């Protein structure tokens, strides 16, 4: 099973920025720096709604230490602002906070009531002007994708960022195949379950515990490895712990495919359509 191949600039694991919202920001900044500097992560995800631009400012401060080709910057527009002020305003403000000239990928964070025809027209103009290399959407279920692809240039959508992890396999039934058919790259967010939803069902599962022990990896590394099992689309996670950063990325030699029958029995792939879950 192969989806549209991710752009080679995009690392399969990406670092989110919700960890800059609260808690120990310095630790989180160090983790983002280390992820790029030591682990070769290029994909960095942020959004204008994260602490009303505060996360973008912090991400910008970290990225200022690196040459532009070292990272692949993804931003997301808040549709509630887009409806009132227009997409251009959101984009320019985010670039200002980040101290950047362009986004590698710019997404509509969720659909809300945004007019898709106008959105695509505007985002295509911003792309021509060099503010965006590619554009896409987030939290779009299959019917939203169908609506998007029915408007002029909607097929230029590059990516749909969705909630997808071992505990939330709904997209496997129809959305992931649909994206593959239309050559649109999926991107998983909250690959570890998120900081709001406990991943205890995975951590407490006896089969998962045994597999982790046999391979000397953590359940979080297994969860990331699950999203990456075909190596065809990226998965985002966030952390403000250097130890978690290291152990999460520690699955290079772990062959999850040889365990998938067992994992499927514990966390089955859906057998019917499931509405896309969102955080
Ligand atoms: N498009 C959207 O609507 C949307 C929605 C949600 C998120 N996102 C993006 O996706 C990114 C990642 O998602 P997320 O932050 O919701 O969730 P996540 O990455 O699934 O989970 C983050 C939580 O996991 C903890 N964690 C990480 N590694 C761990 C480990 N090895 N052991 C124990 N705990 C660990 C982190 O705490 P520590 O800091 O202690 O490690 C944090 O509390 C976000 O930052 C954001 O950029 C997008």
mmCIF file of C-alpha atoms and ligand atoms in Angstrom:
data_model
loop_
_atom_site.group_PDB
_atom_site.id
_atom_site.type_symbol
_atom_site.label_atom_id
_atom_site.label_comp_id
_atom_site.label_asym_id
_atom_site.label_seq_id
_atom_site.Cartn_x
_atom_site.Cartn_y
_atom_site.Cartn_z
ATOM 1 C CA UNK A 1 0.000 0.000 0.000
ATOM 2 C CA UNK A 2 1.552 3.294 -1.094
ATOM 3 C CA UNK A 3 0.186 6.790 -0.849
ATOM 4 C CA UNK A 4 1.443 9.813 -2.690
ATOM 5 C CA UNK A 5 5.112 9.937 -1.739
ATOM 6 C CA UNK A 6 5.912 12.646 0.743
ATOM 7 C CA UNK A 7 8.138 15.397 -0.592
ATOM 8 C CA UNK A 8 11.733 14.349 0.191
ATOM 9 C CA UNK A 9 12.203 17.591 2.180
ATOM 10 C CA UNK A 10 9.653 16.376 4.724
ATOM 11 C CA UNK A 11 10.888 14.130 7.505
ATOM 12 C CA UNK A 12 8.501 11.319 8.413
ATOM 13 C CA UNK A 13 8.407 12.472 12.026
ATOM 14 C CA UNK A 14 7.438 16.091 12.586
ATOM 15 C CA UNK A 15 7.441 18.279 15.671
ATOM 16 C CA UNK A 16 4.287 20.092 16.716
ATOM 17 C CA UNK A 17 4.120 23.331 18.663
ATOM 18 C CA UNK A 18 1.220 22.986 21.077
ATOM 19 C CA UNK A 19 3.800 22.259 23.792
ATOM 20 C CA UNK A 20 4.698 25.982 23.674
ATOM 21 C CA UNK A 21 1.171 26.823 24.770
ATOM 22 C CA UNK A 22 1.807 26.218 28.442
ATOM 23 C CA UNK A 23 4.229 24.443 30.729
ATOM 24 C CA UNK A 24 8.001 24.632 30.470
ATOM 25 C CA UNK A 25 8.546 26.574 27.263
ATOM 26 C CA UNK A 26 12.331 26.569 27.570
ATOM 27 C CA UNK A 27 12.443 22.780 27.678
ATOM 28 C CA UNK A 28 10.106 22.619 24.672
ATOM 29 C CA UNK A 29 12.285 25.094 22.760
ATOM 30 C CA UNK A 30 15.358 22.995 23.492
ATOM 31 C CA UNK A 31 13.548 19.904 22.204
ATOM 32 C CA UNK A 32 12.615 21.596 18.927
ATOM 33 C CA UNK A 33 16.198 22.817 18.488
ATOM 34 C CA UNK A 34 17.575 19.345 19.230
ATOM 35 C CA UNK A 35 15.042 17.623 16.942
ATOM 36 C CA UNK A 36 16.294 19.658 13.974
ATOM 37 C CA UNK A 37 19.929 19.894 14.957
ATOM 38 C CA UNK A 38 20.653 16.348 16.141
ATOM 39 C CA UNK A 39 17.873 14.141 14.793
ATOM 40 C CA UNK A 40 17.510 15.705 11.337
ATOM 41 C CA UNK A 41 13.802 16.421 11.742
ATOM 42 C CA UNK A 42 12.726 18.944 9.119
ATOM 43 C CA UNK A 43 8.932 19.063 9.545
ATOM 44 C CA UNK A 44 7.800 21.748 12.009
ATOM 45 C CA UNK A 45 4.088 22.341 12.555
ATOM 46 C CA UNK A 46 2.462 25.466 13.945
ATOM 47 C CA UNK A 47 -0.800 27.402 13.674
ATOM 48 C CA UNK A 48 -2.086 30.930 14.209
ATOM 49 C CA UNK A 49 -4.624 29.756 16.809
ATOM 50 C CA UNK A 50 -1.973 28.202 19.090
ATOM 51 C CA UNK A 51 -1.975 30.641 22.013
ATOM 52 C CA UNK A 52 -3.010 33.377 19.607
ATOM 53 C CA UNK A 53 0.349 33.584 17.846
ATOM 54 C CA UNK A 54 2.562 33.013 20.889
ATOM 55 C CA UNK A 55 3.570 29.547 19.682
ATOM 56 C CA UNK A 56 4.473 30.963 16.258
ATOM 57 C CA UNK A 57 6.733 33.556 17.867
ATOM 58 C CA UNK A 58 8.539 30.884 19.894
ATOM 59 C CA UNK A 59 8.884 28.577 16.892
ATOM 60 C CA UNK A 60 10.299 31.535 14.939
ATOM 61 C CA UNK A 61 12.905 32.166 17.627
ATOM 62 C CA UNK A 62 14.097 28.546 17.472
ATOM 63 C CA UNK A 63 14.108 28.391 13.669
ATOM 64 C CA UNK A 64 16.200 31.573 13.511
ATOM 65 C CA UNK A 65 19.207 29.406 14.509
ATOM 66 C CA UNK A 66 18.985 27.351 11.315
ATOM 67 C CA UNK A 67 19.451 27.967 7.613
ATOM 68 C CA UNK A 68 16.088 27.927 5.794
ATOM 69 C CA UNK A 69 16.760 24.647 3.946
ATOM 70 C CA UNK A 70 17.085 22.803 7.292
ATOM 71 C CA UNK A 71 13.356 22.870 8.033
ATOM 72 C CA UNK A 72 9.997 22.419 6.330
ATOM 73 C CA UNK A 73 7.600 24.934 7.839
ATOM 74 C CA UNK A 74 3.902 24.188 8.065
ATOM 75 C CA UNK A 75 1.384 26.813 9.196
ATOM 76 C CA UNK A 76 -2.372 26.710 9.628
ATOM 77 C CA UNK A 77 -4.957 29.475 9.214
ATOM 78 C CA UNK A 78 -7.775 29.822 11.736
ATOM 79 C CA UNK A 79 -10.968 29.579 9.620
ATOM 80 C CA UNK A 80 -12.892 31.858 11.999
ATOM 81 C CA UNK A 81 -10.416 34.649 11.246
ATOM 82 C CA UNK A 82 -10.287 33.776 7.568
ATOM 83 C CA UNK A 83 -14.053 34.265 7.345
ATOM 84 C CA UNK A 84 -13.831 37.735 8.878
ATOM 85 C CA UNK A 85 -10.471 39.145 7.736
ATOM 86 C CA UNK A 86 -9.476 36.966 4.768
ATOM 87 C CA UNK A 87 -6.716 34.402 4.386
ATOM 88 C CA UNK A 88 -4.038 36.900 3.344
ATOM 89 C CA UNK A 89 -4.240 38.722 6.659
ATOM 90 C CA UNK A 90 -3.812 35.480 8.641
ATOM 91 C CA UNK A 91 -0.885 34.375 6.529
ATOM 92 C CA UNK A 92 1.018 37.674 6.651
ATOM 93 C CA UNK A 93 0.571 37.991 10.414
ATOM 94 C CA UNK A 94 1.842 34.431 10.945
ATOM 95 C CA UNK A 95 4.881 35.039 8.745
ATOM 96 C CA UNK A 96 5.607 38.213 10.691
ATOM 97 C CA UNK A 97 5.421 36.372 14.035
ATOM 98 C CA UNK A 98 7.637 33.608 12.678
ATOM 99 C CA UNK A 99 10.038 36.090 11.011
ATOM 100 C CA UNK A 100 9.766 34.056 7.801
ATOM 101 C CA UNK A 101 9.209 34.904 4.132
ATOM 102 C CA UNK A 102 7.154 31.858 3.177
ATOM 103 C CA UNK A 103 5.507 28.626 4.346
ATOM 104 C CA UNK A 104 6.460 25.333 2.758
ATOM 105 C CA UNK A 105 2.917 24.179 3.444
ATOM 106 C CA UNK A 106 -0.075 26.235 4.554
ATOM 107 C CA UNK A 107 -3.355 24.632 5.655
ATOM 108 C CA UNK A 108 -6.874 25.660 6.505
ATOM 109 C CA UNK A 109 -7.005 24.406 10.117
ATOM 110 C CA UNK A 110 -10.575 23.112 9.854
ATOM 111 C CA UNK A 111 -13.482 23.768 7.539
ATOM 112 C CA UNK A 112 -15.896 25.845 9.688
ATOM 113 C CA UNK A 113 -18.083 27.706 7.123
ATOM 114 C CA UNK A 114 -15.261 28.860 4.870
ATOM 115 C CA UNK A 115 -16.263 29.227 1.243
ATOM 116 C CA UNK A 116 -13.999 26.673 -0.407
ATOM 117 C CA UNK A 117 -14.076 28.281 -3.838
ATOM 118 C CA UNK A 118 -12.794 31.609 -2.417
ATOM 119 C CA UNK A 119 -10.288 29.814 -0.194
ATOM 120 C CA UNK A 120 -8.729 27.958 -3.118
ATOM 121 C CA UNK A 121 -8.680 31.099 -5.270
ATOM 122 C CA UNK A 122 -6.933 33.070 -2.525
ATOM 123 C CA UNK A 123 -4.459 30.371 -1.592
ATOM 124 C CA UNK A 124 -3.532 29.865 -5.253
ATOM 125 C CA UNK A 125 -2.812 33.620 -5.547
ATOM 126 C CA UNK A 126 -0.650 33.548 -2.416
ATOM 127 C CA UNK A 127 1.213 30.590 -3.882
ATOM 128 C CA UNK A 128 1.883 32.493 -7.110
ATOM 129 C CA UNK A 129 3.186 35.400 -5.013
ATOM 130 C CA UNK A 130 5.675 33.056 -3.302
ATOM 131 C CA UNK A 131 4.226 33.148 0.214
ATOM 132 C CA UNK A 132 3.327 29.438 0.083
ATOM 133 C CA UNK A 133 5.005 26.509 -1.651
ATOM 134 C CA UNK A 134 2.064 24.128 -1.240
ATOM 135 C CA UNK A 135 -1.371 24.408 0.368
ATOM 136 C CA UNK A 136 -3.792 21.998 1.967
ATOM 137 C CA UNK A 137 -6.417 21.453 4.627
ATOM 138 C CA UNK A 138 -6.777 19.865 8.038
ATOM 139 C CA UNK A 139 -9.595 17.920 9.712
ATOM 140 C CA UNK A 140 -11.374 17.400 6.378
ATOM 141 C CA UNK A 141 -13.465 14.218 6.271
ATOM 142 C CA UNK A 142 -14.233 12.466 3.006
ATOM 143 C CA UNK A 143 -17.322 14.585 2.167
ATOM 144 C CA UNK A 144 -15.297 17.775 2.849
ATOM 145 C CA UNK A 145 -12.587 16.500 0.491
ATOM 146 C CA UNK A 146 -15.197 15.754 -2.159
ATOM 147 C CA UNK A 147 -16.523 19.331 -1.846
ATOM 148 C CA UNK A 148 -12.975 20.714 -2.028
ATOM 149 C CA UNK A 149 -12.117 18.734 -5.124
ATOM 150 C CA UNK A 150 -15.274 19.962 -6.837
ATOM 151 C CA UNK A 151 -14.175 23.640 -6.842
ATOM 152 C CA UNK A 152 -11.753 25.061 -9.468
ATOM 153 C CA UNK A 153 -8.136 24.095 -8.646
ATOM 154 C CA UNK A 154 -9.298 22.141 -5.577
ATOM 155 C CA UNK A 155 -7.286 19.202 -6.926
ATOM 156 C CA UNK A 156 -4.106 21.209 -6.177
ATOM 157 C CA UNK A 157 -4.619 20.407 -2.481
ATOM 158 C CA UNK A 158 -1.331 18.857 -1.326
ATOM 159 C CA UNK A 159 -2.132 17.580 2.148
ATOM 160 C CA UNK A 160 -4.901 16.799 4.636
ATOM 161 C CA UNK A 161 -3.677 16.817 8.244
ATOM 162 C CA UNK A 162 -5.880 14.516 10.354
ATOM 163 C CA UNK A 163 -6.160 12.853 13.733
ATOM 164 C CA UNK A 164 -4.732 9.380 13.175
ATOM 165 C CA UNK A 165 -3.030 7.037 15.588
ATOM 166 C CA UNK A 166 -3.217 3.467 16.873
ATOM 167 C CA UNK A 167 -6.306 4.293 18.960
ATOM 168 C CA UNK A 168 -8.000 6.251 16.150
ATOM 169 C CA UNK A 169 -7.834 4.144 12.999
ATOM 170 C CA UNK A 170 -11.114 5.337 11.420
ATOM 171 C CA UNK A 171 -9.420 7.075 8.426
ATOM 172 C CA UNK A 172 -8.099 3.694 7.236
ATOM 173 C CA UNK A 173 -11.572 2.687 6.052
ATOM 174 C CA UNK A 174 -12.241 5.375 3.458
ATOM 175 C CA UNK A 175 -10.397 8.671 3.968
ATOM 176 C CA UNK A 176 -6.840 7.369 3.560
ATOM 177 C CA UNK A 177 -7.713 5.388 0.401
ATOM 178 C CA UNK A 178 -9.520 8.471 -0.969
ATOM 179 C CA UNK A 179 -6.481 10.680 -0.357
ATOM 180 C CA UNK A 180 -4.219 8.082 -1.965
ATOM 181 C CA UNK A 181 -6.474 7.867 -5.015
ATOM 182 C CA UNK A 182 -6.318 11.658 -5.408
ATOM 183 C CA UNK A 183 -2.571 11.913 -4.732
ATOM 184 C CA UNK A 184 -3.090 14.035 -1.612
ATOM 185 C CA UNK A 185 -0.641 13.448 1.216
ATOM 186 C CA UNK A 186 -2.172 12.574 4.601
ATOM 187 C CA UNK A 187 -0.381 13.841 7.701
ATOM 188 C CA UNK A 188 -1.168 12.423 11.143
ATOM 189 C CA UNK A 189 -1.442 14.714 14.145
ATOM 190 C CA UNK A 190 -1.536 13.654 17.796
ATOM 191 C CA UNK A 191 0.224 10.432 16.824
ATOM 192 C CA UNK A 192 0.716 9.627 20.511
ATOM 193 C CA UNK A 193 -2.919 10.223 21.382
ATOM 194 C CA UNK A 194 -2.401 13.911 22.345
ATOM 195 C CA UNK A 195 -1.918 15.533 25.724
ATOM 196 C CA UNK A 196 -5.726 15.550 26.242
ATOM 197 C CA UNK A 197 -6.524 11.922 25.445
ATOM 198 C CA UNK A 198 -4.765 9.285 27.511
ATOM 199 C CA UNK A 199 -2.870 6.619 25.587
ATOM 200 C CA UNK A 200 -3.254 4.216 28.516
ATOM 201 C CA UNK A 201 -5.280 1.748 26.380
ATOM 202 C CA UNK A 202 -2.043 1.257 24.381
ATOM 203 C CA UNK A 203 0.380 1.496 27.300
ATOM 204 C CA UNK A 204 -1.598 -0.949 29.454
ATOM 205 C CA UNK A 205 -2.165 -3.470 26.699
ATOM 206 C CA UNK A 206 -0.309 -6.712 27.483
ATOM 207 C CA UNK A 207 0.527 -7.499 23.838
ATOM 208 C CA UNK A 208 1.928 -4.002 23.279
ATOM 209 C CA UNK A 209 3.909 -4.259 26.521
ATOM 210 C CA UNK A 210 5.418 -7.566 25.374
ATOM 211 C CA UNK A 211 6.323 -6.239 21.897
ATOM 212 C CA UNK A 212 7.899 -3.133 23.440
ATOM 213 C CA UNK A 213 9.910 -5.254 25.876
ATOM 214 C CA UNK A 214 11.118 -7.607 23.131
ATOM 215 C CA UNK A 215 12.311 -4.642 21.068
ATOM 216 C CA UNK A 216 13.433 -2.398 23.897
ATOM 217 C CA UNK A 217 11.227 0.493 22.788
ATOM 218 C CA UNK A 218 8.547 2.584 24.502
ATOM 219 C CA UNK A 219 4.811 2.412 23.650
ATOM 220 C CA UNK A 220 5.156 5.959 22.221
ATOM 221 C CA UNK A 221 7.901 4.822 19.838
ATOM 222 C CA UNK A 222 5.636 1.933 18.810
ATOM 223 C CA UNK A 223 2.763 4.378 18.208
ATOM 224 C CA UNK A 224 4.933 6.553 15.953
ATOM 225 C CA UNK A 225 6.236 3.487 14.210
ATOM 226 C CA UNK A 226 2.622 2.410 13.602
ATOM 227 C CA UNK A 227 1.830 5.611 11.669
ATOM 228 C CA UNK A 228 5.113 5.254 9.762
ATOM 229 C CA UNK A 229 4.700 1.560 9.054
ATOM 230 C CA UNK A 230 4.561 2.032 5.267
ATOM 231 C CA UNK A 231 6.947 4.994 5.294
ATOM 232 C CA UNK A 232 4.617 7.024 3.141
ATOM 233 C CA UNK A 233 3.260 9.906 5.219
ATOM 234 C CA UNK A 234 4.414 12.017 8.134
ATOM 235 C CA UNK A 235 3.312 11.900 11.755
ATOM 236 C CA UNK A 236 3.459 14.818 14.185
ATOM 237 C CA UNK A 237 4.136 14.633 17.876
ATOM 238 C CA UNK A 238 5.035 17.158 20.531
ATOM 239 C CA UNK A 239 7.253 16.924 23.560
ATOM 240 C CA UNK A 240 9.049 19.112 26.049
ATOM 241 C CA UNK A 241 11.202 16.251 27.324
ATOM 242 C CA UNK A 242 14.587 15.515 25.789
ATOM 243 C CA UNK A 243 14.322 11.912 27.003
ATOM 244 C CA UNK A 244 10.917 11.503 25.304
ATOM 245 C CA UNK A 245 12.295 13.049 22.114
ATOM 246 C CA UNK A 246 15.134 10.525 22.046
ATOM 247 C CA UNK A 247 13.048 7.477 22.916
ATOM 248 C CA UNK A 248 10.206 8.447 20.534
ATOM 249 C CA UNK A 249 12.584 8.460 17.591
ATOM 250 C CA UNK A 250 14.251 5.260 18.691
ATOM 251 C CA UNK A 251 12.493 2.819 16.357
ATOM 252 C CA UNK A 252 14.814 2.662 13.377
ATOM 253 C CA UNK A 253 15.448 -1.060 13.735
ATOM 254 C CA UNK A 254 11.983 -1.989 14.943
ATOM 255 C CA UNK A 255 10.133 -4.000 12.286
ATOM 256 C CA UNK A 256 6.516 -3.256 13.227
ATOM 257 C CA UNK A 257 5.154 -4.972 10.114
ATOM 258 C CA UNK A 258 6.101 -8.373 11.520
ATOM 259 C CA UNK A 259 3.859 -7.626 14.542
ATOM 260 C CA UNK A 260 0.907 -6.088 12.688
ATOM 261 C CA UNK A 261 -1.330 -9.197 12.889
ATOM 262 C CA UNK A 262 -1.062 -9.144 16.668
ATOM 263 C CA UNK A 263 -1.469 -5.370 16.869
ATOM 264 C CA UNK A 264 -4.524 -5.510 14.579
ATOM 265 C CA UNK A 265 -6.172 -8.001 16.911
ATOM 266 C CA UNK A 266 -5.767 -5.600 19.848
ATOM 267 C CA UNK A 267 -6.495 -2.346 17.967
ATOM 268 C CA UNK A 268 -8.480 -3.372 14.873
ATOM 269 C CA UNK A 269 -8.756 -1.451 11.650
ATOM 270 C CA UNK A 270 -12.388 -0.336 11.124
ATOM 271 C CA UNK A 271 -14.774 -2.529 9.138
ATOM 272 C CA UNK A 272 -17.185 0.321 8.371
ATOM 273 C CA UNK A 273 -17.055 4.084 7.772
ATOM 274 C CA UNK A 274 -16.333 6.138 10.903
ATOM 275 C CA UNK A 275 -16.746 9.943 10.979
ATOM 276 C CA UNK A 276 -13.360 11.660 11.218
ATOM 277 C CA UNK A 277 -12.504 12.431 14.835
ATOM 278 C CA UNK A 278 -11.002 15.835 15.605
ATOM 279 C CA UNK A 279 -9.309 17.437 18.582
HETATM 280 N N1 LIG B 1 -4.545 20.049 12.818
HETATM 281 C C1 LIG B 1 -5.039 19.962 14.025
HETATM 282 O O1 LIG B 1 -6.216 20.225 14.267
HETATM 283 C C2 LIG B 1 -4.135 19.537 15.149
HETATM 284 C C3 LIG B 1 -4.711 19.128 16.365
HETATM 285 C C4 LIG B 1 -3.868 18.726 17.403
HETATM 286 C C5 LIG B 1 -2.492 18.729 17.218
HETATM 287 N N2 LIG B 1 -1.960 19.160 16.028
HETATM 288 C C6 LIG B 1 -0.484 19.212 15.850
HETATM 289 O O2 LIG B 1 0.077 17.942 16.151
HETATM 290 C C7 LIG B 1 1.084 18.090 17.155
HETATM 291 C C8 LIG B 1 1.185 16.832 18.010
HETATM 292 O O3 LIG B 1 -0.060 16.537 18.608
HETATM 293 P P1 LIG B 1 -0.360 16.711 20.170
HETATM 294 O O4 LIG B 1 0.604 17.668 20.765
HETATM 295 O O5 LIG B 1 -1.824 16.980 20.286
HETATM 296 O O6 LIG B 1 -0.216 15.278 20.759
HETATM 297 P P2 LIG B 1 0.891 14.102 20.844
HETATM 298 O O7 LIG B 1 2.145 14.481 20.201
HETATM 299 O O8 LIG B 1 0.152 12.895 20.394
HETATM 300 O O9 LIG B 1 1.068 14.005 22.427
HETATM 301 C C9 LIG B 1 1.780 14.967 23.125
HETATM 302 C C10 LIG B 1 1.829 14.523 24.575
HETATM 303 O O10 LIG B 1 2.558 13.300 24.648
HETATM 304 C C11 LIG B 1 3.540 13.417 25.662
HETATM 305 N N3 LIG B 1 4.670 12.565 25.275
HETATM 306 C C12 LIG B 1 5.462 12.682 24.181
HETATM 307 N N4 LIG B 1 6.373 11.679 24.158
HETATM 308 C C13 LIG B 1 6.158 10.925 25.277
HETATM 309 C C14 LIG B 1 6.785 9.773 25.831
HETATM 310 N N5 LIG B 1 7.809 9.188 25.221
HETATM 311 N N6 LIG B 1 6.316 9.283 27.016
HETATM 312 C C15 LIG B 1 5.266 9.873 27.625
HETATM 313 N N7 LIG B 1 4.623 10.967 27.149
HETATM 314 C C16 LIG B 1 5.065 11.496 25.986
HETATM 315 C C17 LIG B 1 3.907 14.869 25.715
HETATM 316 O O11 LIG B 1 4.382 15.194 26.995
HETATM 317 P P3 LIG B 1 5.957 15.545 27.275
HETATM 318 O O12 LIG B 1 6.116 16.976 26.882
HETATM 319 O O13 LIG B 1 6.117 15.275 28.715
HETATM 320 O O14 LIG B 1 6.783 14.621 26.428
HETATM 321 C C18 LIG B 1 2.543 15.523 25.459
HETATM 322 O O15 LIG B 1 1.802 15.631 26.657
HETATM 323 C C19 LIG B 1 0.657 19.354 17.919
HETATM 324 O O16 LIG B 1 1.714 19.923 18.647
HETATM 325 C C20 LIG B 1 0.171 20.227 16.787
HETATM 326 O O17 LIG B 1 1.269 20.868 16.162
HETATM 327 C C21 LIG B 1 -2.760 19.539 14.992
#
